[in-house]
mmCIF file of N, CA and C in Angstrom:
data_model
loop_
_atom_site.group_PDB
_atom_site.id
_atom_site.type_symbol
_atom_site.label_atom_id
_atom_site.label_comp_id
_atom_site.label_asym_id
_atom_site.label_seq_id
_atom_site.Cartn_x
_atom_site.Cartn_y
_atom_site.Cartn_z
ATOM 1 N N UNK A 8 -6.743 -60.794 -120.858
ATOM 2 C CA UNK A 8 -5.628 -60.118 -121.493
ATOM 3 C C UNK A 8 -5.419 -58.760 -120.835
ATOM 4 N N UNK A 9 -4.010 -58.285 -120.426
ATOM 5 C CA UNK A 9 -3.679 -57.318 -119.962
ATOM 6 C C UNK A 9 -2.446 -56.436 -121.162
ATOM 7 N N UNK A 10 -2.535 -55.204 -120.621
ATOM 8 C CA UNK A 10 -1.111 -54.782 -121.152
ATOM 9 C C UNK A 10 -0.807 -54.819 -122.392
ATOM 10 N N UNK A 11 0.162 -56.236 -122.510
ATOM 11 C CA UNK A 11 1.055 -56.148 -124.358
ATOM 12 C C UNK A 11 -0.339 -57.496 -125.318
ATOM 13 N N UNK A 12 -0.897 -57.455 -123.972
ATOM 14 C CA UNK A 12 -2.034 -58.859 -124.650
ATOM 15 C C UNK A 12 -1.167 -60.372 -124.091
ATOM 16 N N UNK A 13 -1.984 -61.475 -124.198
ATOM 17 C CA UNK A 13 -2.366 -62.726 -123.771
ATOM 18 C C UNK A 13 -2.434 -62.829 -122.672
ATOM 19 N N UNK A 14 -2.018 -63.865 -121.957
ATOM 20 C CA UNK A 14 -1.762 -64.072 -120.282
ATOM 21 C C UNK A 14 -0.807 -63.487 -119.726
ATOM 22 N N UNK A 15 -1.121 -63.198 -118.128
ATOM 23 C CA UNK A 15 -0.277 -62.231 -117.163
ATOM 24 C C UNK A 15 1.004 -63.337 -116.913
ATOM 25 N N UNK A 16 1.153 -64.442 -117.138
ATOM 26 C CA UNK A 16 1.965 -65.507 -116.399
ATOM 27 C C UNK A 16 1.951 -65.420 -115.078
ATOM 28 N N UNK A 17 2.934 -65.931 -114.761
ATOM 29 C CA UNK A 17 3.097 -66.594 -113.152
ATOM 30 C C UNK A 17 3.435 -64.756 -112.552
ATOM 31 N N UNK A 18 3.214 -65.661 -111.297
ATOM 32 C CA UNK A 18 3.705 -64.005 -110.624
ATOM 33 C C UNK A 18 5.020 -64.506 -110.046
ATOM 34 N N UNK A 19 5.086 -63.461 -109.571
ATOM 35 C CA UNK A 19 6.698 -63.651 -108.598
ATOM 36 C C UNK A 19 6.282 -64.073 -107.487
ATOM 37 N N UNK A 20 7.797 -64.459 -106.991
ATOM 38 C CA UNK A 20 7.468 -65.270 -105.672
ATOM 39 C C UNK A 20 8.146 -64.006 -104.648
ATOM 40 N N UNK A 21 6.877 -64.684 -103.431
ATOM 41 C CA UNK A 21 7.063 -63.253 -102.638
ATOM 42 C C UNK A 21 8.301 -63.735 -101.623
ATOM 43 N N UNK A 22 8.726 -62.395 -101.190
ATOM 44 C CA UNK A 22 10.229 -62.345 -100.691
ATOM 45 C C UNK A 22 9.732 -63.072 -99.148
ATOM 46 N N UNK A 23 10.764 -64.118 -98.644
ATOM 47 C CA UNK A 23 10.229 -64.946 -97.912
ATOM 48 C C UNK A 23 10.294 -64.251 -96.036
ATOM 49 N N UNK A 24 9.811 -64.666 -95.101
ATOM 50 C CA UNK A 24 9.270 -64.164 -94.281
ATOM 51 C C UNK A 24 10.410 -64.075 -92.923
ATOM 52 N N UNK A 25 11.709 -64.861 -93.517
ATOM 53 C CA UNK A 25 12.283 -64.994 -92.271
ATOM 54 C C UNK A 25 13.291 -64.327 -92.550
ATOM 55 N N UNK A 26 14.375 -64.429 -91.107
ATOM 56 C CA UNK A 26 15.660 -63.332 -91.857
ATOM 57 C C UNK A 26 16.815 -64.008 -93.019
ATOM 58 N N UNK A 27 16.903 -63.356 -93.574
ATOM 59 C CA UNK A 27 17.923 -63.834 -94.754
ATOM 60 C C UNK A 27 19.069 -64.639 -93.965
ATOM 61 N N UNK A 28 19.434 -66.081 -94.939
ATOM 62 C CA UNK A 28 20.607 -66.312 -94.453
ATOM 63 C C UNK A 28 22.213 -65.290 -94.538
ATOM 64 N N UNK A 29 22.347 -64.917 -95.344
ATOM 65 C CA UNK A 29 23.339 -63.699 -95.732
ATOM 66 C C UNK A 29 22.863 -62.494 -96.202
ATOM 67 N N UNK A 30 23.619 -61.403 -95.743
ATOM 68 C CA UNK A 30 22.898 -59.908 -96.449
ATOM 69 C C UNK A 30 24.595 -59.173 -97.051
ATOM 70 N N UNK A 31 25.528 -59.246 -97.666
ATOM 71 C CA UNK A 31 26.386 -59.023 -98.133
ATOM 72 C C UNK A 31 26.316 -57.274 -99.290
ATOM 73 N N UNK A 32 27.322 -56.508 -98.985
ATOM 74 C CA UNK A 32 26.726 -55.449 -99.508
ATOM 75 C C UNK A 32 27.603 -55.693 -101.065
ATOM 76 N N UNK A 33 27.577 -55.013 -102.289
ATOM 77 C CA UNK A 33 27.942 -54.706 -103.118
ATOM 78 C C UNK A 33 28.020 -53.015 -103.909
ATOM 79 N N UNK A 34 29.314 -52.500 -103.812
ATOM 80 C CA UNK A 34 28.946 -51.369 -104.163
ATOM 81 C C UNK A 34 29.411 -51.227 -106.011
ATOM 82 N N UNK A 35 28.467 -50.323 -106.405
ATOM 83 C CA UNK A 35 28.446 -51.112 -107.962
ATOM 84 C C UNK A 35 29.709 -49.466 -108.534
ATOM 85 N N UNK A 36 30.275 -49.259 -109.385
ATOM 86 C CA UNK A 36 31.118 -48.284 -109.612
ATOM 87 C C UNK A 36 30.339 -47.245 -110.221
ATOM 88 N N UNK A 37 30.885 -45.783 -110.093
ATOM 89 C CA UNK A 37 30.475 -44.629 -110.602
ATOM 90 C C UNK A 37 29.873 -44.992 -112.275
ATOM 91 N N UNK A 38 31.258 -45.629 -112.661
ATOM 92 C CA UNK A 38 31.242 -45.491 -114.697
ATOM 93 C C UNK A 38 30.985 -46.875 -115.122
ATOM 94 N N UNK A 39 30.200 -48.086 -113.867
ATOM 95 C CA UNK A 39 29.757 -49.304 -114.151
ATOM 96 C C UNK A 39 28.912 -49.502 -115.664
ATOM 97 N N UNK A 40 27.969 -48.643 -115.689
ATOM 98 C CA UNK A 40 27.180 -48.308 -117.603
ATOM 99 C C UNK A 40 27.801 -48.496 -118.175
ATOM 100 N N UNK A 41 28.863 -46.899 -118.179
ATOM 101 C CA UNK A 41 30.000 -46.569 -119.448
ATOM 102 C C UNK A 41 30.424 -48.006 -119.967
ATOM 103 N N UNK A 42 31.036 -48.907 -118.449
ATOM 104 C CA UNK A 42 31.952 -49.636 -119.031
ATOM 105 C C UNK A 42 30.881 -51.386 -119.539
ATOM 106 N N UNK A 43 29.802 -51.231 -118.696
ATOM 107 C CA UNK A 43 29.005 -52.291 -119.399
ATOM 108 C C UNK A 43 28.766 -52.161 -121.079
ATOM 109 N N UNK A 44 28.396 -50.845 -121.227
ATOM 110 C CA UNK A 44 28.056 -50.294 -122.707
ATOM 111 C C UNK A 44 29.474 -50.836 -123.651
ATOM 112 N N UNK A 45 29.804 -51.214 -123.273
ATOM 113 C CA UNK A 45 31.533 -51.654 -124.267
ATOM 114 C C UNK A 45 31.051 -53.064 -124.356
ATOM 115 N N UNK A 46 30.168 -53.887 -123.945
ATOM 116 C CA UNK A 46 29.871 -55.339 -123.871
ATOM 117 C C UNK A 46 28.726 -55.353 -125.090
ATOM 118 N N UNK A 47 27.919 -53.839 -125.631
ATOM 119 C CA UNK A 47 26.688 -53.867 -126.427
ATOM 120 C C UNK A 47 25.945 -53.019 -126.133
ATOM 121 N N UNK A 48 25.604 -52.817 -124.539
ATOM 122 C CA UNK A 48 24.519 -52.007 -124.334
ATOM 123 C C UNK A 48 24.322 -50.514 -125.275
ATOM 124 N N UNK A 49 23.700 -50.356 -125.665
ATOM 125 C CA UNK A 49 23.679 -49.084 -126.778
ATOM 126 C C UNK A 49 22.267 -48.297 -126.219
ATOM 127 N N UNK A 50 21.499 -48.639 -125.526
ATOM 128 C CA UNK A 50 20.786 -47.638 -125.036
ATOM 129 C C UNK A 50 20.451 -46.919 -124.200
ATOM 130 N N UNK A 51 20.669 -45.590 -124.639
ATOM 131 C CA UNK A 51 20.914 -43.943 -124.374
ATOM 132 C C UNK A 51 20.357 -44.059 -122.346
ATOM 133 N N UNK A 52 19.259 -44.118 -122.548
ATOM 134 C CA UNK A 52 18.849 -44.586 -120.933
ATOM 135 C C UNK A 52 20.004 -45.087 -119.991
ATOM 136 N N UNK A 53 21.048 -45.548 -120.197
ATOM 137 C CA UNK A 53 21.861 -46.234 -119.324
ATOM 138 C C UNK A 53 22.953 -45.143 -119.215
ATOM 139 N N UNK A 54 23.176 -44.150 -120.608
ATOM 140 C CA UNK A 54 24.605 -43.445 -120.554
ATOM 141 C C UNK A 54 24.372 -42.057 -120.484
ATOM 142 N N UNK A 55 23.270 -41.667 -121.034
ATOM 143 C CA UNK A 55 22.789 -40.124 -121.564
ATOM 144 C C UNK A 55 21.727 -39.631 -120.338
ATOM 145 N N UNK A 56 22.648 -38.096 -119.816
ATOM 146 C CA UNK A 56 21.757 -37.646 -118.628
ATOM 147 C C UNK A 56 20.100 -37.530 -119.374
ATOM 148 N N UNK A 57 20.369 -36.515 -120.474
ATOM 149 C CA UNK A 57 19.103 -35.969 -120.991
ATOM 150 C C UNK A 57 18.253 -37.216 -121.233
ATOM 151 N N UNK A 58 19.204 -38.301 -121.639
ATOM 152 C CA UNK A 58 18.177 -39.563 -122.657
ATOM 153 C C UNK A 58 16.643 -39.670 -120.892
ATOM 154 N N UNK A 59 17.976 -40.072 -120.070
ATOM 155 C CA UNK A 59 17.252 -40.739 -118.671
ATOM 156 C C UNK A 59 16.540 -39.555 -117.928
ATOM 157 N N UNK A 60 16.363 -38.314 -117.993
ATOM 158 C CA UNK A 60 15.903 -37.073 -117.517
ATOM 159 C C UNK A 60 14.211 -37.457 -118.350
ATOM 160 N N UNK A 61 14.415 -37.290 -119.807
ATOM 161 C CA UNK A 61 13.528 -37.467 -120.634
ATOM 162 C C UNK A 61 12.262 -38.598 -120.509
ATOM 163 N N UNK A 62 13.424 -39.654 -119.440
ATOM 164 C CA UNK A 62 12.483 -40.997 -118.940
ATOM 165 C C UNK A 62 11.660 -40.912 -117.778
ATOM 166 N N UNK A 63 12.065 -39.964 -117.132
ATOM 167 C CA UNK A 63 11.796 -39.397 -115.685
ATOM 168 C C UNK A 63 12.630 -39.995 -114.745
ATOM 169 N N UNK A 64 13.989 -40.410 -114.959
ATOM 170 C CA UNK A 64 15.193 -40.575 -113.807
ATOM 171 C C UNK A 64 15.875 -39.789 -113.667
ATOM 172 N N UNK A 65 16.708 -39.364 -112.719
ATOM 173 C CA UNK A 65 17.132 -38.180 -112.229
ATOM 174 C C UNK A 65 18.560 -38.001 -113.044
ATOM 175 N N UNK A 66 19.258 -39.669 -113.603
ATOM 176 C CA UNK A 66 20.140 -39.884 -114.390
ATOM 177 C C UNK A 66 20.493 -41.053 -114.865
ATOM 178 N N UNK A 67 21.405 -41.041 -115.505
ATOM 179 C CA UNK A 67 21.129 -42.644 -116.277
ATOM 180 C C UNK A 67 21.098 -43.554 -115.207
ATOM 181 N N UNK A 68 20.190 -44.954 -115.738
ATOM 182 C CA UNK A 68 20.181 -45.914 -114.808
ATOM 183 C C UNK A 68 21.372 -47.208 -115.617
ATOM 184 N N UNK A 69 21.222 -48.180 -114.217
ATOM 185 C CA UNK A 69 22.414 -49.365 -115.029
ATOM 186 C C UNK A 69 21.208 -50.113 -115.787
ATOM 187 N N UNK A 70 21.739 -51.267 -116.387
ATOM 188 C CA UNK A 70 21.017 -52.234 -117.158
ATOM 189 C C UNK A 70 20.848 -52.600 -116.234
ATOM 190 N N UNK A 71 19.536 -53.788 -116.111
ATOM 191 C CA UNK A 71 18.989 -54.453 -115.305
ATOM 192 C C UNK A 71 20.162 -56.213 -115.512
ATOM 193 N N UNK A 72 20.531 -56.333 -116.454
ATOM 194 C CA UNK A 72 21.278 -57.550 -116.717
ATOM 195 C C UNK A 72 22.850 -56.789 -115.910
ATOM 196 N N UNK A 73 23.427 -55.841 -116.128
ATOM 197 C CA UNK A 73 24.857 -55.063 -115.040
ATOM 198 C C UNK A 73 24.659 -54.944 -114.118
ATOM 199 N N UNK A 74 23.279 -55.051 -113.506
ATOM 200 C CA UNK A 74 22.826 -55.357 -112.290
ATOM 201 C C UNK A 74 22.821 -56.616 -111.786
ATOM 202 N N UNK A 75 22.754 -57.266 -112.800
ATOM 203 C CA UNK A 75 22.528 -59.163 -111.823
ATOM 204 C C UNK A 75 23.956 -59.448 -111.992
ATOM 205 N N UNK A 76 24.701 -59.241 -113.453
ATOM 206 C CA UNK A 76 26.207 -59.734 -113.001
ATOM 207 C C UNK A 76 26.566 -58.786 -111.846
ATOM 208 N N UNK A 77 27.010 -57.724 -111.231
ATOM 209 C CA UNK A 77 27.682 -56.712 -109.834
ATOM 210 C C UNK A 77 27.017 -58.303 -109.114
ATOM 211 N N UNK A 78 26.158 -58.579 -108.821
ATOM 212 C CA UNK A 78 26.381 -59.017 -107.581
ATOM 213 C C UNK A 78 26.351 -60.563 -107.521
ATOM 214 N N UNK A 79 26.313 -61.131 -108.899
ATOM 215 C CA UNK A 79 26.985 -62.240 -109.102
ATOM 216 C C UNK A 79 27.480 -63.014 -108.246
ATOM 217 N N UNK A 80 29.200 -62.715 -107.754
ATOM 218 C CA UNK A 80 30.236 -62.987 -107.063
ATOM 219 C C UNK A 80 29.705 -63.301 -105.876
ATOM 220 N N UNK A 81 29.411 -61.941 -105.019
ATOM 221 C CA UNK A 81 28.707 -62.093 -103.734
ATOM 222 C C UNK A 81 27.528 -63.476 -103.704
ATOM 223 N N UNK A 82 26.549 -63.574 -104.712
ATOM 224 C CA UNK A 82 25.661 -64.769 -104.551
ATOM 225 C C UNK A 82 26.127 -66.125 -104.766
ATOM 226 N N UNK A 83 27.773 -66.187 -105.450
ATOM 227 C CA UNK A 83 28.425 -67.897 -105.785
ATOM 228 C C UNK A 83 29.081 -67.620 -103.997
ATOM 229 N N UNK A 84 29.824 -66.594 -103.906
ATOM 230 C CA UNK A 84 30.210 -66.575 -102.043
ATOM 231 C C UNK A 84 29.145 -67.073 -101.432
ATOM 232 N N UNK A 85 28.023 -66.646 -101.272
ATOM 233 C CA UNK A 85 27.129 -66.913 -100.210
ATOM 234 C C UNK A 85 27.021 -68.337 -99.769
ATOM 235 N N UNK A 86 26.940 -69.030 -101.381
ATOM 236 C CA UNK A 86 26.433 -70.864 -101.268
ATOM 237 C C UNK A 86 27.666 -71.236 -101.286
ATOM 238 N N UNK A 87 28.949 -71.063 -101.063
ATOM 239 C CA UNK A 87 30.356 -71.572 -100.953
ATOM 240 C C UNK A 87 30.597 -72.300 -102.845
ATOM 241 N N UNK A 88 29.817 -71.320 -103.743
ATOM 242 C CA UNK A 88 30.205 -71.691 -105.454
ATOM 243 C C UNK A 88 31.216 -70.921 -105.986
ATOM 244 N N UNK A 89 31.706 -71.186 -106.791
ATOM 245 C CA UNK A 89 32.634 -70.436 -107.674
ATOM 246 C C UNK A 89 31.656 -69.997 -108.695
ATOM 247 N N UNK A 90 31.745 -68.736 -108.918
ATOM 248 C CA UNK A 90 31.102 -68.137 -110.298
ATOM 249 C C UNK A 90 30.914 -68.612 -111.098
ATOM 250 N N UNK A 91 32.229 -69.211 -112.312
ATOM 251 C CA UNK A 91 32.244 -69.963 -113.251
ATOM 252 C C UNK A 91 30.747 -71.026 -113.664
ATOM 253 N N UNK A 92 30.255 -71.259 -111.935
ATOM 254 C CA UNK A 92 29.287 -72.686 -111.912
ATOM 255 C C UNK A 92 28.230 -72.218 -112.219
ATOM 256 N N UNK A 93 27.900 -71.053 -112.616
ATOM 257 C CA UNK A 93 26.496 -70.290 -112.438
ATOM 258 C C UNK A 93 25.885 -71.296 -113.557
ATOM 259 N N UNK A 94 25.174 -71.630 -113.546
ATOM 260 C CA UNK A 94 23.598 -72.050 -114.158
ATOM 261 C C UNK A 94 22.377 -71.710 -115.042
ATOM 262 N N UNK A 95 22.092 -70.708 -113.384
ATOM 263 C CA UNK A 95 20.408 -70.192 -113.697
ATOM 264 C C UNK A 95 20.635 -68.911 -113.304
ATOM 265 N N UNK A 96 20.362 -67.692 -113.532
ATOM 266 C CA UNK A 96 20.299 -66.297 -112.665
ATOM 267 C C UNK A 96 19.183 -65.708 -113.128
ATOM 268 N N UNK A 97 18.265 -65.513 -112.238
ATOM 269 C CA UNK A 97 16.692 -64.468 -112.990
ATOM 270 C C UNK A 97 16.564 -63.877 -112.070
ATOM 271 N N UNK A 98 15.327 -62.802 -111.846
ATOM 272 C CA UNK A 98 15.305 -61.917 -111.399
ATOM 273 C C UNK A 98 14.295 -61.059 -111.675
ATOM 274 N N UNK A 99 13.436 -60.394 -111.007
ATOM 275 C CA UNK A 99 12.341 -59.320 -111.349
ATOM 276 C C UNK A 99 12.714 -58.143 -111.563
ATOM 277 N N UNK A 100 13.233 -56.748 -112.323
ATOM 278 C CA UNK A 100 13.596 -55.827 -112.420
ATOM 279 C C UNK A 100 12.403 -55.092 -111.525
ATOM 280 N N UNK A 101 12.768 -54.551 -110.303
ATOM 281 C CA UNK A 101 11.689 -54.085 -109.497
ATOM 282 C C UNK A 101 12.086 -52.471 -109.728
ATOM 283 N N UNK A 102 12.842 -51.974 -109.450
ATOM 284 C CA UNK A 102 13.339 -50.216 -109.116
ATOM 285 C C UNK A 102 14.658 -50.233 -110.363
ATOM 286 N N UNK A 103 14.796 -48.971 -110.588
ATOM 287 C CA UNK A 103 16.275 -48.563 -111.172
ATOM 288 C C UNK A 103 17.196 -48.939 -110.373
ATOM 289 N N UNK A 104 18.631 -49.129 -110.505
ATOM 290 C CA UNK A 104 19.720 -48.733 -109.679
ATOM 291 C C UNK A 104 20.495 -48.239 -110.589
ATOM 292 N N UNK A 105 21.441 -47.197 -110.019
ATOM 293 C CA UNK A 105 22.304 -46.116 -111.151
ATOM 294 C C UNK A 105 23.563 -46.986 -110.507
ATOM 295 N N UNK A 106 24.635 -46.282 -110.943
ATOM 296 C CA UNK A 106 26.261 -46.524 -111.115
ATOM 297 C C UNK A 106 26.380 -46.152 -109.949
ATOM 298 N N UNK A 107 27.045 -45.999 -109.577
ATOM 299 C CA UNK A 107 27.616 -46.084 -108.118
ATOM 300 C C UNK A 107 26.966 -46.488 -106.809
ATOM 301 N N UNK A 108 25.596 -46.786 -106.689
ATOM 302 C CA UNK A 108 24.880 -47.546 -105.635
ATOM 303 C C UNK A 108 25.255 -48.601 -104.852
ATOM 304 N N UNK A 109 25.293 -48.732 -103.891
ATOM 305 C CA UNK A 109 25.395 -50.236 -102.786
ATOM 306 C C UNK A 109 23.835 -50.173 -102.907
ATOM 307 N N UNK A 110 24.802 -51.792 -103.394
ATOM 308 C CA UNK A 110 23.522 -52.823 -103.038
ATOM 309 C C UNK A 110 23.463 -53.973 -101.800
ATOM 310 N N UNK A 111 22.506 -53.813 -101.107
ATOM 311 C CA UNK A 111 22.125 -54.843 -100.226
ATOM 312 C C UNK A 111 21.260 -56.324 -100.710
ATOM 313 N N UNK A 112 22.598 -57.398 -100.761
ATOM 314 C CA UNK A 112 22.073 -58.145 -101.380
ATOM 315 C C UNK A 112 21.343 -59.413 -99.800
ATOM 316 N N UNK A 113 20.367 -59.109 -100.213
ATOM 317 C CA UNK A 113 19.635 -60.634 -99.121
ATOM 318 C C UNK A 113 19.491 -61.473 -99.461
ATOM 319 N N UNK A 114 20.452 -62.752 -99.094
ATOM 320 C CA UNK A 114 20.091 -64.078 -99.467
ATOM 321 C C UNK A 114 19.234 -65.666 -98.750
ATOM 322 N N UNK A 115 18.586 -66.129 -99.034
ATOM 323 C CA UNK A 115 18.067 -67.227 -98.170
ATOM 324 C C UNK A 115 18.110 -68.390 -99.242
ATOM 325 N N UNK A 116 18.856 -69.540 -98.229
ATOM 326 C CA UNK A 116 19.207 -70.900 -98.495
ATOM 327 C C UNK A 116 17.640 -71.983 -99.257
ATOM 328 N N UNK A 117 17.346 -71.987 -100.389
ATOM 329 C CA UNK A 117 15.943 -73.050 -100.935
ATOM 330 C C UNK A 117 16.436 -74.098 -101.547
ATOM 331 N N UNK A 118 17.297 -75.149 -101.150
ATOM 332 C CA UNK A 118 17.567 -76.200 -102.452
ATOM 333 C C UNK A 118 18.863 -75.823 -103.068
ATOM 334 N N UNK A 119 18.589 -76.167 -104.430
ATOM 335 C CA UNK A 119 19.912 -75.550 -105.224
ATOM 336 C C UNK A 119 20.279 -74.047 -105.810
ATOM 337 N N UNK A 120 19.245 -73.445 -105.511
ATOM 338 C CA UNK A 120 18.794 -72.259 -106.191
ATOM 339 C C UNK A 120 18.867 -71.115 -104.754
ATOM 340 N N UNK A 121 19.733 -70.369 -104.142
ATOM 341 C CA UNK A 121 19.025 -69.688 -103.591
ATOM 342 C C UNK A 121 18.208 -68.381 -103.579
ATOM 343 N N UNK A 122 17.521 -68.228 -103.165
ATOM 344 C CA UNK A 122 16.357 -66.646 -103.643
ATOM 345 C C UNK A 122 17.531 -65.653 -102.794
ATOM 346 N N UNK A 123 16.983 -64.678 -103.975
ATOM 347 C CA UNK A 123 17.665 -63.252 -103.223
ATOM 348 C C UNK A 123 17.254 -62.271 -103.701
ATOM 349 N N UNK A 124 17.244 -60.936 -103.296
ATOM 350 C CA UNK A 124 16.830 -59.537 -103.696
ATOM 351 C C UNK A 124 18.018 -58.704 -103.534
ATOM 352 N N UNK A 125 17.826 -57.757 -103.982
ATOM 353 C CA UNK A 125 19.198 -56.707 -104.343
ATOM 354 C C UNK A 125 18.202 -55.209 -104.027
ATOM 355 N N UNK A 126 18.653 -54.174 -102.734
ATOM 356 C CA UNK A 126 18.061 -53.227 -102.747
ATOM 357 C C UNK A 126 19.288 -51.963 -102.354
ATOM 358 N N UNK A 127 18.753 -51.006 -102.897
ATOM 359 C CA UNK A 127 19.694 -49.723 -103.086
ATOM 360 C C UNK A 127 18.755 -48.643 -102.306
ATOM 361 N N UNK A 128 19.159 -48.180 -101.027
ATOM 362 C CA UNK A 128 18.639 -47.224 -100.523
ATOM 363 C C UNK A 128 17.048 -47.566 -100.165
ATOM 364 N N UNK A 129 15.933 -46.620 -100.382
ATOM 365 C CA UNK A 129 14.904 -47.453 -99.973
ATOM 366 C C UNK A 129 14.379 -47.786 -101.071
ATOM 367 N N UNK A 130 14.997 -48.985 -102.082
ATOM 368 C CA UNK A 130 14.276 -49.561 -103.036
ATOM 369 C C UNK A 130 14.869 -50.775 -103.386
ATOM 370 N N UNK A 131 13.937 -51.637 -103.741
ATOM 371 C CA UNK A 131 14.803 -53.057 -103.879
ATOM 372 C C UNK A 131 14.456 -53.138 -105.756
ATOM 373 N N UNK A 132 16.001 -52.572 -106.009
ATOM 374 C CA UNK A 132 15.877 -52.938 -107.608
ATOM 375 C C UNK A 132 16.192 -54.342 -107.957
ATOM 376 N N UNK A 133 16.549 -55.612 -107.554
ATOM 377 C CA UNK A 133 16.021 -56.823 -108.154
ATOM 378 C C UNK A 133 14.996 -57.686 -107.304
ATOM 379 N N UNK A 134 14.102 -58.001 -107.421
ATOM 380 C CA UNK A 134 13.139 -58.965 -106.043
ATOM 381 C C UNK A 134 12.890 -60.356 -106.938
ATOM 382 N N UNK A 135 12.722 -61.062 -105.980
ATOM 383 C CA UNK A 135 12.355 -62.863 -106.861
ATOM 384 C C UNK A 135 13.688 -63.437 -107.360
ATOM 385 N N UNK A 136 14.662 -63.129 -106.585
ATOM 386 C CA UNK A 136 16.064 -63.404 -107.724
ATOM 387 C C UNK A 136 16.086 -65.056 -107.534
ATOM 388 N N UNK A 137 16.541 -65.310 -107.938
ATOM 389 C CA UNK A 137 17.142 -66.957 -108.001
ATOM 390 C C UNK A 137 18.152 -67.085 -108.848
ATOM 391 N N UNK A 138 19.301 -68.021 -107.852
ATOM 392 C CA UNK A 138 20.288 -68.358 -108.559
ATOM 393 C C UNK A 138 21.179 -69.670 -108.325
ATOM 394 N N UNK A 139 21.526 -70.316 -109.639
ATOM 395 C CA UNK A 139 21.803 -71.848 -109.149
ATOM 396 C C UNK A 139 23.647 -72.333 -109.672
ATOM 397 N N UNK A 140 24.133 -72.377 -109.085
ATOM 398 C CA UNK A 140 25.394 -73.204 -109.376
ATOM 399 C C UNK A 140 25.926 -74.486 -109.476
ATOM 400 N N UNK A 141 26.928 -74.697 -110.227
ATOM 401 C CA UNK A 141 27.098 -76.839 -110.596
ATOM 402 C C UNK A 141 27.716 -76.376 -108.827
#
């Protein structure tokens, strides 16, 4: 037992060794939070300088879920899917990414699912991604 208690589960799968089939950028908007926060998000961390100062970020960060939809689109482009078909989308919350960041999304072709990571500057805020379309 670690941490919150029981088992650690599976680990992530490590980011694979060759070059990505696609690397497509996404730049996410200044007031991307603000306007996610209209969908539910209600916590202060995402909208409030002081809340995210208080966390030790320099300013609010996005949700980790306003993070996997931004680059959505770009990952149904990559496999020639339409959005609509999405499936499966997961993902490891590795780093913050704030509102206005490009993201470098890397994708590589596995089956139906392809893996991808999402990194902003020198940090890759999603790693282990997978995502599957009809």
């Amino acid at each position: 037992m670690r941490g919150f208690g029981g088992d650690r589960g599976l680990s992530t799968r490590k980011r694979p060794e060759v070059t990505p089939d696609d690397s497509p950028t996404v730049r996410t908007a200044p007031n991307q939070a603000a306007l996610y926060r209209l969908l539910g998000d209600g916590h202060h961390l995402h909208i409030d300088p002081e809340a995210a100062k208080a966390a030790g970020m320099p300013r609010p960060i996005m949700y980790g879920l306003c993070t996997l939809v931004a680059i959505t689109l770009r990952l149904a482009s990559s496999v020639g899917a339409h959005p609509a078909g999405l499936l499966k989308l997961k993902g490891h919350f590795a780093a913050p990414v704030f509102p206005g960041d490009e993201l470098r999304v890397e994708t590589w072709k596995d089956g139906e699912a392809p893996l991808f990571e999402a990194a902003a500057e020198d940090r890759t805020g999603i790693s282990a991604g997978r995502a599957r379309f009809a």
